[in-house]
Short mmCIF file of C-alpha atoms and ligand atoms in Angstrom, two decimals:
data_model
loop_
_atom_site.label_atom_id
_atom_site.label_comp_id
_atom_site.label_asym_id
_atom_site.label_seq_id
_atom_site.Cartn_x
_atom_site.Cartn_y
_atom_site.Cartn_z
CA MET T 13 0.07 -0.09 0.02
CA SER T 14 1.24 3.65 -0.72
CA LEU T 15 0.46 6.84 0.83
CA PHE T 16 -0.75 8.12 -2.60
CA GLU T 17 -3.70 5.36 -2.97
CA PRO T 18 -7.18 6.67 -2.39
CA VAL T 19 -8.81 5.47 0.55
CA ARG T 20 -12.72 5.40 1.91
CA LEU T 21 -13.29 7.45 5.00
CA GLY T 22 -16.98 7.40 6.07
CA ARG T 23 -18.70 8.71 3.24
CA MET T 24 -16.01 10.12 1.69
CA GLU T 25 -13.21 8.78 -0.98
CA LEU T 26 -9.98 10.55 -0.23
CA ALA T 27 -7.58 11.25 -2.97
CA ASN T 28 -4.36 10.03 -0.88
CA ARG T 29 -3.65 8.69 2.59
CA MET T 30 -2.00 11.81 4.10
CA VAL T 31 -3.77 13.37 6.68
CA MET T 32 -2.86 16.92 8.29
CA ALA T 33 -2.85 16.26 11.85
CA PRO T 34 -4.38 18.84 13.97
CA MET T 35 -2.16 21.81 15.10
CA THR T 36 -2.97 24.88 17.37
CA ARG T 37 -1.77 27.81 15.73
CA SER T 38 -3.65 30.73 17.77
CA ARG T 39 -4.49 33.07 14.80
CA ALA T 40 -8.02 33.32 15.68
CA ASP T 41 -9.31 36.79 16.80
CA GLN T 42 -10.42 37.87 20.45
CA ALA T 43 -13.84 36.26 19.92
CA GLY T 44 -12.39 32.91 18.62
CA VAL T 45 -13.55 33.81 14.97
CA PRO T 46 -11.26 32.11 12.41
CA THR T 47 -9.36 34.85 10.34
CA PRO T 48 -8.87 35.27 6.43
CA SER T 49 -5.17 33.83 7.34
CA MET T 50 -6.31 30.75 8.63
CA ALA T 51 -8.59 30.39 5.28
CA THR T 52 -5.22 30.65 3.27
CA TYR T 53 -3.14 28.54 5.68
CA TYR T 54 -5.68 25.64 5.10
CA ALA T 55 -6.43 26.07 1.55
CA GLN T 56 -2.53 26.06 0.67
CA ARG T 57 -2.65 22.69 2.31
CA ALA T 58 -5.69 21.13 0.46
CA SER T 59 -3.62 18.48 -1.15
CA ALA T 60 -3.73 16.46 1.82
CA GLY T 61 -6.20 13.62 1.63
CA LEU T 62 -7.89 14.98 4.76
CA ILE T 63 -7.03 18.06 6.87
CA LEU T 64 -7.80 17.96 10.43
CA THR T 65 -7.97 21.49 11.89
CA GLU T 66 -6.49 22.81 15.05
CA GLY T 67 -8.30 22.10 18.02
CA THR T 68 -11.56 24.33 18.20
CA GLN T 69 -13.61 24.81 21.44
CA PRO T 70 -17.11 23.85 21.74
CA SER T 71 -17.95 26.56 24.29
CA LEU T 72 -15.85 29.62 26.09
CA LEU T 73 -15.05 27.09 29.01
CA GLY T 74 -13.92 24.77 26.65
CA GLN T 75 -11.12 27.13 25.57
CA GLY T 76 -7.43 26.31 26.64
CA HIS T 77 -4.90 28.45 24.95
CA PRO T 78 -5.01 31.98 23.97
CA ALA T 79 -6.17 32.93 20.38
CA THR T 80 -7.73 29.43 19.67
CA PRO T 81 -10.95 29.24 17.58
CA GLY T 82 -14.31 28.30 18.81
CA ILE T 83 -17.41 26.68 17.02
CA HIS T 84 -20.28 28.09 19.25
CA THR T 85 -21.15 31.42 18.07
CA ASP T 86 -22.60 32.37 14.72
CA ALA T 87 -19.65 34.52 13.97
CA GLN T 88 -17.30 31.74 14.60
CA VAL T 89 -19.38 29.31 12.28
CA ALA T 90 -19.44 32.39 9.45
CA GLY T 91 -15.53 32.53 10.07
CA TRP T 92 -15.07 28.93 9.51
CA ARG T 93 -17.37 28.96 6.53
CA SER T 94 -14.60 31.01 4.80
CA VAL T 95 -12.24 28.35 5.73
CA THR T 96 -14.29 25.42 4.50
CA ASP T 97 -14.96 27.13 1.17
CA ALA T 98 -11.39 27.91 0.46
CA VAL T 99 -10.33 24.16 0.95
CA HIS T 100 -13.22 22.95 -0.88
CA GLY T 101 -12.40 25.47 -3.70
CA ALA T 102 -8.74 23.98 -3.92
CA GLY T 103 -10.21 20.51 -3.95
CA GLY T 104 -9.50 19.23 -0.29
CA ARG T 105 -11.43 17.69 2.62
CA ILE T 106 -11.55 19.02 6.17
CA PHE T 107 -12.71 17.84 9.60
CA ASN T 108 -13.11 20.07 12.58
CA GLN T 109 -11.27 19.05 15.65
CA ILE T 110 -13.32 19.65 18.75
CA GLN T 111 -11.46 20.44 21.61
CA HIS T 112 -12.82 20.78 25.15
CA SER T 113 -9.48 21.68 27.32
CA GLY T 114 -10.99 21.01 30.76
CA ARG T 115 -8.19 21.67 33.18
CA VAL T 116 -5.61 22.47 30.85
CA SER T 117 -6.62 26.05 30.76
CA HIS T 118 -6.58 29.00 32.67
CA PRO T 119 -8.73 31.85 34.16
CA SER T 120 -6.77 34.28 32.45
CA VAL T 121 -7.79 32.74 28.97
CA HIS T 122 -11.48 33.01 29.50
CA GLY T 123 -12.17 34.57 32.93
CA LEU T 124 -13.57 31.53 34.17
CA THR T 125 -12.68 28.65 36.60
CA PRO T 126 -11.59 25.73 34.26
CA VAL T 127 -13.69 22.56 34.76
CA ALA T 128 -12.63 18.96 34.97
CA PRO T 129 -14.05 15.46 36.10
CA SER T 130 -12.25 16.14 39.36
CA ALA T 131 -10.71 19.08 41.48
CA VAL T 132 -7.24 17.84 40.44
CA ARG T 133 -4.69 20.48 39.44
CA ALA T 134 -2.50 19.73 36.68
CA ASP T 135 1.26 19.83 37.42
CA GLY T 136 3.25 22.44 35.88
CA GLN T 137 2.48 25.55 33.81
CA ILE T 138 0.43 26.77 31.02
CA PHE T 139 0.93 29.55 28.21
CA THR T 140 -1.59 32.53 28.99
CA PRO T 141 -2.04 35.90 27.48
CA GLN T 142 0.37 37.07 30.28
CA GLY T 143 2.87 34.40 29.63
CA PRO T 144 3.36 31.17 31.47
CA GLN T 145 1.57 30.70 34.79
CA ASP T 146 0.98 27.73 36.98
CA TYR T 147 -2.35 25.71 36.58
CA VAL T 148 -5.06 26.31 38.98
CA GLU T 149 -7.27 23.91 40.66
CA PRO T 150 -10.19 23.24 38.21
CA ARG T 151 -14.03 22.97 39.51
CA ALA T 152 -15.20 19.50 39.29
CA LEU T 153 -18.37 19.22 36.90
CA THR T 154 -21.64 18.12 38.45
CA THR T 155 -23.39 15.19 37.29
CA SER T 156 -26.03 17.30 35.35
CA GLU T 157 -23.12 19.75 34.08
CA VAL T 158 -21.51 16.52 32.57
CA GLU T 159 -24.65 15.74 30.61
CA GLU T 160 -24.74 19.46 29.38
CA VAL T 161 -21.27 19.21 28.31
CA VAL T 162 -22.04 16.04 26.08
CA ALA T 163 -24.86 18.08 24.77
CA GLU T 164 -22.63 20.76 23.97
CA PHE T 165 -20.34 18.56 21.79
CA ALA T 166 -23.41 17.47 19.87
CA ARG T 167 -24.21 21.08 19.27
CA ALA T 168 -20.80 21.98 18.48
CA ALA T 169 -20.75 19.22 15.65
CA GLY T 170 -23.98 20.43 14.38
CA ARG T 171 -22.43 23.77 13.97
CA ALA T 172 -19.26 22.36 12.32
CA ILE T 173 -21.56 20.79 9.67
CA GLU T 174 -23.60 24.02 9.29
CA ALA T 175 -20.03 25.83 8.96
CA GLY T 176 -19.26 23.35 5.79
CA PHE T 177 -17.06 20.67 7.35
CA ASP T 178 -16.98 17.15 6.10
CA GLY T 179 -16.72 15.89 9.55
CA VAL T 180 -15.61 16.60 13.04
CA GLU T 181 -12.74 14.64 15.02
CA LEU T 182 -13.19 14.70 18.87
CA HIS T 183 -10.14 15.29 20.70
CA GLY T 184 -9.88 12.21 23.23
CA ALA T 185 -6.10 12.71 23.36
CA MET T 186 -3.09 14.71 25.05
CA GLY T 187 -4.67 14.90 28.23
CA PHE T 188 -7.79 17.26 27.31
CA LEU T 189 -11.32 16.83 28.82
CA LEU T 190 -11.96 13.60 27.10
CA HIS T 191 -8.88 12.12 28.22
CA GLN T 192 -9.14 13.53 31.72
CA PHE T 193 -12.29 11.36 32.07
CA LEU T 194 -10.67 8.36 30.89
CA ALA T 195 -7.61 8.76 33.24
CA ALA T 196 -7.37 7.50 36.71
CA ASN T 197 -5.31 10.41 38.19
CA THR T 198 -7.66 13.01 36.85
CA ASN T 199 -10.95 11.15 37.21
CA GLN T 200 -11.66 10.82 41.20
CA ARG T 201 -15.48 10.92 40.64
CA SER T 202 -17.90 8.55 42.69
CA ASP T 203 -20.80 9.03 40.06
CA ALA T 204 -21.30 6.93 37.08
CA TYR T 205 -18.79 8.60 35.16
CA GLY T 206 -15.85 7.56 37.56
CA GLY T 207 -14.55 4.78 39.36
CA SER T 208 -14.39 1.66 37.43
CA VAL T 209 -13.02 1.43 33.89
CA GLN T 210 -16.66 1.34 32.58
CA GLY T 211 -17.49 4.46 34.32
CA ARG T 212 -14.37 6.16 33.28
CA ILE T 213 -15.08 5.65 29.54
CA ARG T 214 -18.80 6.55 30.05
CA PHE T 215 -18.54 10.17 29.27
CA VAL T 216 -16.41 9.67 26.12
CA VAL T 217 -18.85 7.11 24.91
CA GLU T 218 -22.01 9.29 25.46
CA VAL T 219 -20.08 12.31 23.82
CA VAL T 220 -19.37 9.98 20.51
CA GLU T 221 -22.61 8.62 20.53
CA ALA T 222 -24.38 12.23 20.82
CA VAL T 223 -22.15 13.72 18.07
CA ALA T 224 -22.91 10.55 15.98
CA ALA T 225 -26.51 11.08 16.49
CA ALA T 226 -26.49 14.85 15.66
CA ILE T 227 -24.28 14.43 12.45
CA GLY T 228 -24.06 10.77 11.48
CA ALA T 229 -21.38 8.31 12.84
CA ASP T 230 -19.82 8.17 9.32
CA ARG T 231 -18.76 11.97 9.91
CA VAL T 232 -17.24 11.46 13.33
CA GLY T 233 -13.65 10.52 14.31
CA LEU T 234 -11.96 10.23 17.47
CA ARG T 235 -8.30 10.88 18.57
CA ILE T 236 -6.68 9.16 21.20
CA SER T 237 -3.02 9.02 22.80
CA PRO T 238 -2.86 6.14 25.23
CA ALA T 239 0.03 5.81 27.50
CA LYS T 240 1.23 9.34 26.95
CA PRO T 241 1.97 11.29 30.05
CA ILE T 242 1.30 14.82 28.25
CA ASN T 243 -0.46 17.23 30.24
CA ASP T 244 0.25 15.47 33.50
CA ILE T 245 -2.15 12.34 32.40
CA ALA T 246 -1.76 8.97 34.17
CA GLU T 247 -4.18 6.46 32.80
CA GLY T 248 -3.38 3.80 35.37
CA ASP T 249 -4.64 0.88 33.36
CA THR T 250 -4.14 1.65 29.63
CA LEU T 251 -4.70 -1.68 28.12
CA GLU T 252 -7.98 -2.37 29.75
CA LEU T 253 -9.27 0.99 29.62
CA TYR T 254 -8.73 1.29 25.80
CA ALA T 255 -10.01 -2.18 25.44
CA ALA T 256 -13.24 -1.47 27.15
CA LEU T 257 -13.60 1.96 25.15
CA LEU T 258 -13.04 0.56 21.66
CA ALA T 259 -15.42 -2.40 22.55
CA ALA T 260 -18.04 0.25 23.17
CA LEU T 261 -17.27 2.32 20.09
CA ALA T 262 -16.49 -0.25 17.46
CA PRO T 263 -20.23 -1.05 16.73
CA LEU T 264 -21.18 2.45 15.93
CA GLY T 265 -19.46 2.64 12.43
CA LEU T 266 -17.42 5.88 12.93
CA ALA T 267 -15.42 7.44 10.13
CA HIS T 268 -12.10 6.91 11.89
CA LEU T 269 -10.11 6.29 15.09
CA HIS T 270 -6.90 8.39 15.08
CA LEU T 271 -3.93 6.90 17.18
CA VAL T 272 -1.14 8.97 18.27
CA ALA T 273 1.32 6.16 18.44
CA ALA T 274 2.47 4.87 21.92
CA ALA T 275 6.04 4.21 22.58
CA GLU T 276 4.92 0.78 23.82
CA GLU T 277 4.23 -1.43 20.56
CA GLU T 278 1.85 -3.64 22.58
CA VAL T 279 -0.44 -0.87 23.19
CA ASN T 280 -0.42 0.18 19.20
CA ASP T 281 -0.79 -3.34 18.19
CA LYS T 282 -3.74 -4.07 20.50
CA ILE T 283 -5.50 -0.99 19.38
CA ARG T 284 -5.05 -1.76 15.85
CA ALA T 285 -6.41 -5.49 16.54
CA ALA T 286 -9.54 -3.85 18.48
CA TRP T 287 -10.35 -1.38 15.57
CA PRO T 288 -12.34 -2.68 12.73
CA GLY T 289 -12.60 0.71 11.02
CA ALA T 290 -10.33 3.10 9.49
CA LEU T 291 -7.13 3.99 11.39
CA ILE T 292 -5.37 7.14 11.13
CA VAL T 293 -1.87 6.51 12.92
CA ASN T 294 0.29 9.84 13.74
CA PRO T 295 3.68 7.88 14.17
CA LEU T 296 6.21 8.69 17.14
CA ASN T 297 8.75 11.03 15.45
CA SER T 298 11.57 12.81 16.99
CA PHE T 299 10.52 15.88 19.18
CA PRO T 300 11.01 18.93 19.28
CA GLN T 301 13.29 18.56 16.56
CA ALA T 302 11.12 17.48 13.72
CA PRO T 303 12.45 14.12 11.57
CA GLU T 304 14.63 15.05 8.65
CA ASP T 305 12.61 13.05 6.24
CA GLY T 306 9.29 14.79 7.28
CA GLY T 307 8.20 11.51 8.92
CA ARG T 308 8.07 9.71 5.62
CA GLY T 309 9.95 6.65 6.90
CA ASN T 310 7.91 6.08 9.93
CA ALA T 311 4.76 6.47 7.82
CA GLU T 312 5.64 3.94 5.21
CA GLU T 313 6.64 1.63 7.92
CA TRP T 314 3.17 2.17 9.64
CA LEU T 315 1.16 1.41 6.53
CA ARG T 316 3.07 -1.99 6.43
CA ARG T 317 1.73 -2.70 10.09
CA GLY T 318 -1.74 -1.95 9.43
CA ALA T 319 -2.43 1.88 9.40
CA ASP T 320 -4.92 3.12 6.73
CA LEU T 321 -3.95 6.55 6.82
CA ILE T 322 -1.06 8.41 8.18
CA ALA T 323 -1.33 11.88 9.93
CA PHE T 324 1.66 14.32 9.53
CA GLY T 325 2.02 17.37 11.79
CA ARG T 326 5.10 19.31 11.45
CA GLY T 327 5.73 18.18 8.00
CA PHE T 328 2.24 19.50 6.56
CA LEU T 329 2.91 22.81 8.96
CA ALA T 330 6.42 23.42 7.16
CA ASN T 331 5.52 22.16 3.62
CA PRO T 332 1.97 23.14 2.49
CA ASP T 333 2.76 20.75 -0.67
CA LEU T 334 4.04 17.58 1.61
CA PRO T 335 2.22 15.04 -0.97
CA ALA T 336 4.18 16.58 -3.96
CA ARG T 337 7.29 16.82 -2.29
CA PHE T 338 6.87 12.95 -1.08
CA ARG T 339 5.89 11.96 -4.57
CA THR T 340 8.96 13.63 -6.46
CA GLY T 341 11.27 13.39 -3.65
CA ALA T 342 11.79 17.17 -3.64
CA PRO T 343 13.76 18.71 -0.45
CA LEU T 344 11.65 19.83 2.57
CA ASN T 345 11.32 23.24 4.01
CA ALA T 346 12.63 23.54 7.54
CA LEU T 347 10.32 24.32 10.45
CA ASN T 348 10.54 28.02 11.56
CA PRO T 349 10.21 28.12 15.27
CA GLU T 350 8.74 31.76 14.66
CA GLY T 351 5.25 32.02 14.71
CA LEU T 352 4.54 28.47 15.97
CA TYR T 353 2.03 29.64 18.24
CA GLY T 354 0.39 32.78 17.37
CA GLY T 355 1.84 35.98 15.67
CA GLY T 356 1.27 37.06 12.05
CA ASP T 357 1.57 35.45 8.87
CA ALA T 358 5.50 35.01 9.32
CA GLY T 359 5.97 31.49 9.85
CA TYR T 360 2.33 30.72 9.11
CA ILE T 361 1.32 31.15 5.44
CA ASP T 362 4.66 32.10 3.99
CA TYR T 363 6.26 28.62 3.45
CA PRO T 364 7.31 28.00 -0.11
CA VAL T 365 5.67 25.47 -2.38
CA LEU T 366 7.53 23.94 -5.35
CA GLY T 367 7.78 26.15 -8.17
CA ASP T 368 7.83 29.23 -6.01
CA SER T 369 11.06 31.06 -6.87
CA ALA T 370 11.67 31.10 -3.09
CA ALA T 371 11.43 27.40 -3.08
C1 FMN M 417 2.17 23.78 16.95
C2 FMN M 417 1.49 22.48 17.17
C3 FMN M 417 0.19 22.21 17.72
C4 FMN M 417 -0.18 21.17 17.96
N1 FMN M 417 -1.88 21.35 18.46
C5 FMN M 417 -2.70 20.19 18.42
C6 FMN M 417 -3.90 20.35 18.46
O1 FMN M 417 -4.79 21.41 18.64
N2 FMN M 417 -4.68 19.06 18.57
C7 FMN M 417 -4.07 18.00 18.63
O2 FMN M 417 -4.89 16.72 18.66
N3 FMN M 417 -2.76 17.85 18.45
C8 FMN M 417 -1.86 18.88 18.40
N4 FMN M 417 -0.63 18.83 18.12
C9 FMN M 417 0.03 17.58 17.97
C10 FMN M 417 0.08 17.13 16.50
O3 FMN M 417 -1.21 16.91 16.05
C11 FMN M 417 0.94 15.94 16.38
O4 FMN M 417 0.58 14.84 17.19
C12 FMN M 417 2.56 16.00 16.62
O5 FMN M 417 2.93 17.30 16.09
C13 FMN M 417 3.26 14.74 16.22
O6 FMN M 417 3.13 14.62 14.83
P1 FMN M 417 4.38 15.25 13.86
O7 FMN M 417 5.55 14.46 14.21
O8 FMN M 417 4.01 14.72 12.66
O9 FMN M 417 4.67 16.41 14.01
C14 FMN M 417 0.32 19.89 17.87
C15 FMN M 417 1.46 20.09 17.37
C16 FMN M 417 2.18 21.02 17.01
C17 FMN M 417 3.60 20.89 16.59
#
């Protein structure tokens, strides 16, 4: 199998198996409305088989970092419509990644106390409009508030479709709210949404089901990052947890599962074996230094090991025309650390493509 073969994902036939991984770039305006530069940025990358947008908050309280976009106001939906029109006009396909940050947030971002499954403060600091600050203790959601957040995800997904997206990816990875419910160290609840593995998967399963009911399961994907301690997450019982989660989700007929590969091969292999549908894998690459081959070697290896599609983050960030560069063996642009998170158009929409005089 090759990266350049078409593949079916939900109701779409994708031109190739190269997915642009979700990447927060913090270019939305003060009201979380996508800016014209964002339409340019995503349209430049439309040769990906599928684009996954940066994490997008389903509510004000769901915002984690400054200048991230939302998908809960009319103005945000209109802003995203310009993005999806530009991507579709360039022949691309695009899913909106819906991210509720939960405790990985700060009052200086939205003026509110962050919420989480339990009042457990994350270790470390978060980047805020005033610079890095310690995390605060979040407020535990009440049971009825948990149910409201489930509905909030379904509403956001409906609005994403209204904005012209081909579907949504729910961010269940990297220690954000869905992951906080899954993990034992962040979920110390005593109601039906905590405790045993069956209790801890309940919120994620209900969110996926509600979103699938709202927009159709074949337009819904889920991203997971098992066994990764990022954002101070400790699952405790990774294999049992994801076995139960995937057993509950497998019958739904989702568009995709998106696995951020674990360092432990056993975890990856068990997830591939347990998932009957399309599997996007984001391979384990060197960090923070991006791999010199743009991740191509790891991608080919993963296609041999059972991935259906491969997600590339920094490869697409620095190379808008990554598929053409891989096809032709052209050299790759280096990642510019300037403007990675926030800033103007430098380091955002000025990466050259093949054929540019600058390339
Ligand atoms: C600037 C930047 C922002 C990111 N933001 C997100 C995000 O919003 N949502 C998400 O799921 N992952 C996010 N990630 C993680 C990437 O999707 C991806 O997992 C990571 O870059 C590793 O893939 P790579 O080696 O191909 O770059 C981000 C990564 C980078 C470099």
